[in-house]
Tab-separated table of C-alpha atoms in Angstrom:
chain	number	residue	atom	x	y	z
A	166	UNK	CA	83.616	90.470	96.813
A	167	UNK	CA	82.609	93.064	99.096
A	168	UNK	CA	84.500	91.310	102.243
A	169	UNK	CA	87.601	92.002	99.980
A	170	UNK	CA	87.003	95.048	98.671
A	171	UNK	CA	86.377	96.924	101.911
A	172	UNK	CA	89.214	95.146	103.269
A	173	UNK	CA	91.267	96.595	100.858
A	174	UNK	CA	89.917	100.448	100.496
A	175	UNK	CA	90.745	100.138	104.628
A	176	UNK	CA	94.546	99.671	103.713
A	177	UNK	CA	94.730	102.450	101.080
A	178	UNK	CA	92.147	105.228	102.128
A	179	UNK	CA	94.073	107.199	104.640
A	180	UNK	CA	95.208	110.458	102.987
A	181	UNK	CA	99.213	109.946	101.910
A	182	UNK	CA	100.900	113.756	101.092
A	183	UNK	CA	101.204	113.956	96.957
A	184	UNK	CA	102.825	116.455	95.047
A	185	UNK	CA	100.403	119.307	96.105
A	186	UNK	CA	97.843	116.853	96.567
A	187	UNK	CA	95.727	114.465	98.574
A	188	UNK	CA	93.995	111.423	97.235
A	189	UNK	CA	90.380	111.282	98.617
A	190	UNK	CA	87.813	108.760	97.933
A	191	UNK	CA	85.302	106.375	99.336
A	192	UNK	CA	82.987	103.543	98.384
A	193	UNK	CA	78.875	103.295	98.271
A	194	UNK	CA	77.053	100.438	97.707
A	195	UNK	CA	73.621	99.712	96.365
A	196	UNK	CA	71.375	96.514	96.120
A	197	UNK	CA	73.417	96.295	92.613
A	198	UNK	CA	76.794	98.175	91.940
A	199	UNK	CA	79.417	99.673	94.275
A	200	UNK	CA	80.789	103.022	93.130
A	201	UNK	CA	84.533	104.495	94.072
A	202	UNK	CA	83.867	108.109	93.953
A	203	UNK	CA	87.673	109.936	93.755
A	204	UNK	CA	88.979	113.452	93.314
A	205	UNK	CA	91.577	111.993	90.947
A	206	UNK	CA	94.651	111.940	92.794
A	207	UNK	CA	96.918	109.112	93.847
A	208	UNK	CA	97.582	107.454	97.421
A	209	UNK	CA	101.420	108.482	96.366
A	210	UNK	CA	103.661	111.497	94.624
A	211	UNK	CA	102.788	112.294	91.216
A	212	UNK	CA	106.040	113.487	89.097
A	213	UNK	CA	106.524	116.918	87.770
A	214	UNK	CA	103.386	117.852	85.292
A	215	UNK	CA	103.407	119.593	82.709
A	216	UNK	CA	106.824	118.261	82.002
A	217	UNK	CA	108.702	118.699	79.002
A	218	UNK	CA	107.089	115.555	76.579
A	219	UNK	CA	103.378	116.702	78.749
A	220	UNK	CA	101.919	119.891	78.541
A	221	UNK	CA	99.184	119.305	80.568
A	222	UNK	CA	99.001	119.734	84.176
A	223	UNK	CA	97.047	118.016	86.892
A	224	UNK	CA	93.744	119.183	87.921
A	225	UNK	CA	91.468	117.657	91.123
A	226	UNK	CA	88.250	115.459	89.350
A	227	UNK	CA	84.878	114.479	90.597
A	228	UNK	CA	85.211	111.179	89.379
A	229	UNK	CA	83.060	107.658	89.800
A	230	UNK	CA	83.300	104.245	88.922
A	231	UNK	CA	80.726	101.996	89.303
A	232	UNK	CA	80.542	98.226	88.642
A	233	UNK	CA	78.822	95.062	89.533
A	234	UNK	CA	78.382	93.801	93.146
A	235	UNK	CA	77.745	90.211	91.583
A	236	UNK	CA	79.827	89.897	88.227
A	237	UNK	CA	78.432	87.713	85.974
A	238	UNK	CA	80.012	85.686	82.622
A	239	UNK	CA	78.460	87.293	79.559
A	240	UNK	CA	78.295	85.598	76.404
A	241	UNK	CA	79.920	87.984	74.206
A	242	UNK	CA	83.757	90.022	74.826
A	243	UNK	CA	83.691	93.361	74.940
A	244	UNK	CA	86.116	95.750	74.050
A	245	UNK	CA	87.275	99.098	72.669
A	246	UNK	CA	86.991	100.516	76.217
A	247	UNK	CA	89.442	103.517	77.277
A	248	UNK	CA	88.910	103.235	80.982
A	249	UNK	CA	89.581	99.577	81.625
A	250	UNK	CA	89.501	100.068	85.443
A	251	UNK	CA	89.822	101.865	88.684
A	252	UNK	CA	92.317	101.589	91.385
A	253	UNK	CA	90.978	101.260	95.320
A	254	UNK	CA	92.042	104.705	95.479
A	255	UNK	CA	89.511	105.810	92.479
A	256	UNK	CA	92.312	106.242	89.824
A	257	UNK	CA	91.409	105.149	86.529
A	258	UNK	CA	93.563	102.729	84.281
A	259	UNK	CA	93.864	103.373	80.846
A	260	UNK	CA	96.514	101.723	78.709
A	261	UNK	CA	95.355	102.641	75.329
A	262	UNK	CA	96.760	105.712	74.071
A	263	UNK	CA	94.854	108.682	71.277
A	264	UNK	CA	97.822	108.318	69.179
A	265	UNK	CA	98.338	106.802	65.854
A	266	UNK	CA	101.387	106.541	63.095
A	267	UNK	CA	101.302	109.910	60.627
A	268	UNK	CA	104.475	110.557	58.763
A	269	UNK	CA	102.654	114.268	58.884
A	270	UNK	CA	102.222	114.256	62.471
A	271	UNK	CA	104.318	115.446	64.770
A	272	UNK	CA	106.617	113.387	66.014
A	273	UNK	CA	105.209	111.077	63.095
A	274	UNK	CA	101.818	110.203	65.247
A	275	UNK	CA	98.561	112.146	65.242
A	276	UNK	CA	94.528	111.442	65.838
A	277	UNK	CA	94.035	109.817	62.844
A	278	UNK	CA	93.573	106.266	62.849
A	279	UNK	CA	93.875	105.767	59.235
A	280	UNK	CA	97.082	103.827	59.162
A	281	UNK	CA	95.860	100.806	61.700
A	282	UNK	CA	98.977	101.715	63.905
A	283	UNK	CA	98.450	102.807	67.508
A	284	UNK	CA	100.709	103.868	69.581
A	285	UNK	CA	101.671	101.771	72.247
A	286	UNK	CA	102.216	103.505	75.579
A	287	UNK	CA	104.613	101.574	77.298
A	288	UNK	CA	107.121	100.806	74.717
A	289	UNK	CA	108.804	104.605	75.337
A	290	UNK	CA	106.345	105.726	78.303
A	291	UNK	CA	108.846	108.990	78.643
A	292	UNK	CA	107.816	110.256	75.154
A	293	UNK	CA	104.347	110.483	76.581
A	294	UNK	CA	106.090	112.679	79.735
A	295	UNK	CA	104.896	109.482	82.324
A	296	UNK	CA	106.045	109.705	85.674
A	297	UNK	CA	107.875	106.645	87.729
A	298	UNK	CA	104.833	105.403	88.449
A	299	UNK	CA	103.567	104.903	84.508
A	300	UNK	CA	100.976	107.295	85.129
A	301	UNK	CA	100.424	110.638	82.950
A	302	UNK	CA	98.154	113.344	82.596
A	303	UNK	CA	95.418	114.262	79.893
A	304	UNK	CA	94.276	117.381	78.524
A	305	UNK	CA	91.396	117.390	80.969
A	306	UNK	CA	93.777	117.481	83.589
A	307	UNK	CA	93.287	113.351	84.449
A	308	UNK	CA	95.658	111.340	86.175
A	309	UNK	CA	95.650	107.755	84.804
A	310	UNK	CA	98.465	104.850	85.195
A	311	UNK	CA	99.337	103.262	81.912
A	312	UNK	CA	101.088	100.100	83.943
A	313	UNK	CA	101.651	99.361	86.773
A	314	UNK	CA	102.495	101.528	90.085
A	315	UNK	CA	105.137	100.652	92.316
A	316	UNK	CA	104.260	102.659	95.011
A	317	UNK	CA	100.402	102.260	94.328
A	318	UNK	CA	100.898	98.199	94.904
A	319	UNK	CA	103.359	99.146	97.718
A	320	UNK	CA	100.764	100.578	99.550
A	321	UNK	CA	98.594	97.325	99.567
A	322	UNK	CA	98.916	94.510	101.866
A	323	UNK	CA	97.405	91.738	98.738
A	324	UNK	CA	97.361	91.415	95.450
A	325	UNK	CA	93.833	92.597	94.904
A	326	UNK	CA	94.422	96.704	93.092
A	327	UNK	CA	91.694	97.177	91.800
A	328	UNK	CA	88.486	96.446	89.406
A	329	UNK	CA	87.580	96.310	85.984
A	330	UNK	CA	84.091	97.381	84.547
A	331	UNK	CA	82.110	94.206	84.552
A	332	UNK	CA	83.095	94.018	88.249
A	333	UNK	CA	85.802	91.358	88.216
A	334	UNK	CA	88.557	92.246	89.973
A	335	UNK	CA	91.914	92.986	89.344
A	336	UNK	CA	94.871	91.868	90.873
A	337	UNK	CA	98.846	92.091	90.687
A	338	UNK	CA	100.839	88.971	91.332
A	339	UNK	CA	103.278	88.932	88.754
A	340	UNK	CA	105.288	85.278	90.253
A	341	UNK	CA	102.016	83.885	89.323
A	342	UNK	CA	100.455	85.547	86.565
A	343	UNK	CA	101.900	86.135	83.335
A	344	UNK	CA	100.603	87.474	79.743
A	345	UNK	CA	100.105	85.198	76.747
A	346	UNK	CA	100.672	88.431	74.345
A	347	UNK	CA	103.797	87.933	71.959
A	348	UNK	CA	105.650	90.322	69.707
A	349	UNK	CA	104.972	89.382	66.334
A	350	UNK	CA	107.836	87.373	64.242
A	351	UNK	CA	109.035	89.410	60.933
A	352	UNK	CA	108.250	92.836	59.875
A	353	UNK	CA	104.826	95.271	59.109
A	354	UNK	CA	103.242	94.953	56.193
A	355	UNK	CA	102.751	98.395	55.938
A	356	UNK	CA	104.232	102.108	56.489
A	357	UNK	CA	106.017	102.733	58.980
A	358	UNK	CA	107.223	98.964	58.438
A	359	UNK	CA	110.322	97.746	60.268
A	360	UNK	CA	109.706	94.881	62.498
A	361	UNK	CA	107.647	94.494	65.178
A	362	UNK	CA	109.116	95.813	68.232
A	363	UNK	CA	106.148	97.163	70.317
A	364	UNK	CA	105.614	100.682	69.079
A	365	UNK	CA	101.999	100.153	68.068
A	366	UNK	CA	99.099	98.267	69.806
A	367	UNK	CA	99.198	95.713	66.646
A	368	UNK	CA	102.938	94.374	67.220
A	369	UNK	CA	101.588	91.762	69.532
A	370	UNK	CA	99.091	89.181	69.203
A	371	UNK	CA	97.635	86.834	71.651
A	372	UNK	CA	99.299	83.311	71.486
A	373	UNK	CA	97.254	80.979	74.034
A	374	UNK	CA	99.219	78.820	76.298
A	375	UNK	CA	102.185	80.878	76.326
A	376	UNK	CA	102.170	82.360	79.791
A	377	UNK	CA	99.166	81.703	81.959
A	378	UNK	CA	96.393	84.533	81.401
A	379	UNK	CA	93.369	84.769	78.722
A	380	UNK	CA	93.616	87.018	75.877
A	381	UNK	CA	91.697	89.049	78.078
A	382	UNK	CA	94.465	88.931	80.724
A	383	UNK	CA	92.538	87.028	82.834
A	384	UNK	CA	91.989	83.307	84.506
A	385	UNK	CA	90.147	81.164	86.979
A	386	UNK	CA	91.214	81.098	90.590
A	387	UNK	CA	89.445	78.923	92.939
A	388	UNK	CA	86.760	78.871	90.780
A	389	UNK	CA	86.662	82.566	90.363
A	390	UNK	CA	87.029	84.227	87.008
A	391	UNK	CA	89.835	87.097	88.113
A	392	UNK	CA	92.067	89.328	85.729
A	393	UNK	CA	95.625	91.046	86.227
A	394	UNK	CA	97.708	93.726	85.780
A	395	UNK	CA	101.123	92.352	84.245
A	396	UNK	CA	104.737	93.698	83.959
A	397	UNK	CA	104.701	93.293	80.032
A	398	UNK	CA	101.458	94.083	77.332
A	399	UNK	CA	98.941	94.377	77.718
A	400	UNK	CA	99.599	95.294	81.296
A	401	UNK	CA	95.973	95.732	81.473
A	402	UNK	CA	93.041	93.959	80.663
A	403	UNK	CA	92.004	95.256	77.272
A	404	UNK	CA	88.666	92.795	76.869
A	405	UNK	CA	86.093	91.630	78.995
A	406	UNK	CA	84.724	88.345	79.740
A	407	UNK	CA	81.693	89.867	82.141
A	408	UNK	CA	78.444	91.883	81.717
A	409	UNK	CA	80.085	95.659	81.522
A	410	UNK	CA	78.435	98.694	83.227
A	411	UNK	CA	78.510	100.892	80.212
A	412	UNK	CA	78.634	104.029	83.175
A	413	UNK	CA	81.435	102.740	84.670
A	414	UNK	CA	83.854	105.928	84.574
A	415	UNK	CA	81.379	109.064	85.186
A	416	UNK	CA	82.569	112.735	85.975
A	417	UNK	CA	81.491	115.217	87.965
């Protein structure tokens, strides 16, 4: 892993111009876990924030990931992570969104997770004032990609873009990998009802077989357990098949 990791920061660790910003990072390695330490900005130009759906506007981090040198299986999934992993250039993916369906709410969502309905990020990413590179920022001021970058995986000479929190890593290669998450036939059972069309987190549901990933968007490759970023949900992985550093996304 770490042939191909350092490989890989080489190709995306010289400073590209952003939108009144630099991306700087670098790697350290112990006996057990290599960290990506970042100040939060991209490799590539960030759109316009605050922006008219955002109010919040960008703000450098002192951020670090850390994950297994030597992933290993575990015997139990984990999930309910926000931070499902980190780019080479020590920006932080995180599909899931804080939103849920409340007639009261505005714009009919709020906080409250009452209803079971999540919002789904990707289904209108412009009502959450994303950029063209499906990447927003939080209240905090963090930069985070909700899909996949163009001009992130542009920048990259392989497939490998980054890792996940049990230190598997995560690649892009979407000729070869594809998600075996499905809308759901028919309609909700419940308010907001209307059929399932990918508004909320619990429109799909995993179907095995039907494209070539896990439910954990994930698969074997030479023998190696690998995940991937996809063009369609979850985009992410949202589950984990290895041991999880529960530190893996840390701030300064």
């Amino acid at each position: 892993m770490s042939r191909h990791f350092f490989t890989a920061l080489l190709l995306v660790s010289l400073p590209v111009a952003a939108t009144a910003h630099e991306n700087v990072s670098k790697v350290t390695q112990n006996s057990d876990l290599t960290c990506i330490s970042s100040n939060g900005a991209p490799n590539h130009d960030m759109g316009k924030f605050p922006n008219r759906a955002n109010p919040n506007a960008f703000r450098e981090q002192a951020l670090k990931f850390c994950f297994p040198n030597d992933p290993q299986q575990s015997n139990t999934v984990t999930t309910g992570l926000m931070t499902v992993g980190v780019s080479l250039t020590g920006v932080p993916f995180r599909p899931f969104t804080a939103g849920y369906y409340d007639p009261n709410g505005r714009r009919g969502f709020s906080h409250d997770p009452s209803s079971g309905w999540r919002q789904q990020a990707m289904h209108e990413p412009r009502r959450l004032g994303m950029d063209d590179q499906n990447a927003h920022v939080d209240k905090s001021g963090l930069y985070h990609y909700h899909g996949v970058s163009s001009d992130y995986v542009a920048s990259l000479s392989g497939t490998l873009i980054g890792y996940a929190p049990d230190g598997f890593e995560i690649h892009y290669s979407p000729s070869a990998a594809t998600s075996s998450w499905r809308l759901k036939a028919g309609t909700r059972p419940t308010d907001p009802l209307g059929a399932y069309d990918g508004t909320f987190e619990e429109d799909f549901e995993y179907k095995a077989g039907s494209g070539t990933l896990d439910e954990c968007n994930g698969r074997l490759v030479d023998g190696e357990y690998r995940y991937f970023a996809t063009d369609s949900y979850p985009y992410f992985p949202r589950c984990f098949k290895g041991v999880v550093n529960p530190q893996f996304m840390t701030r300064g």
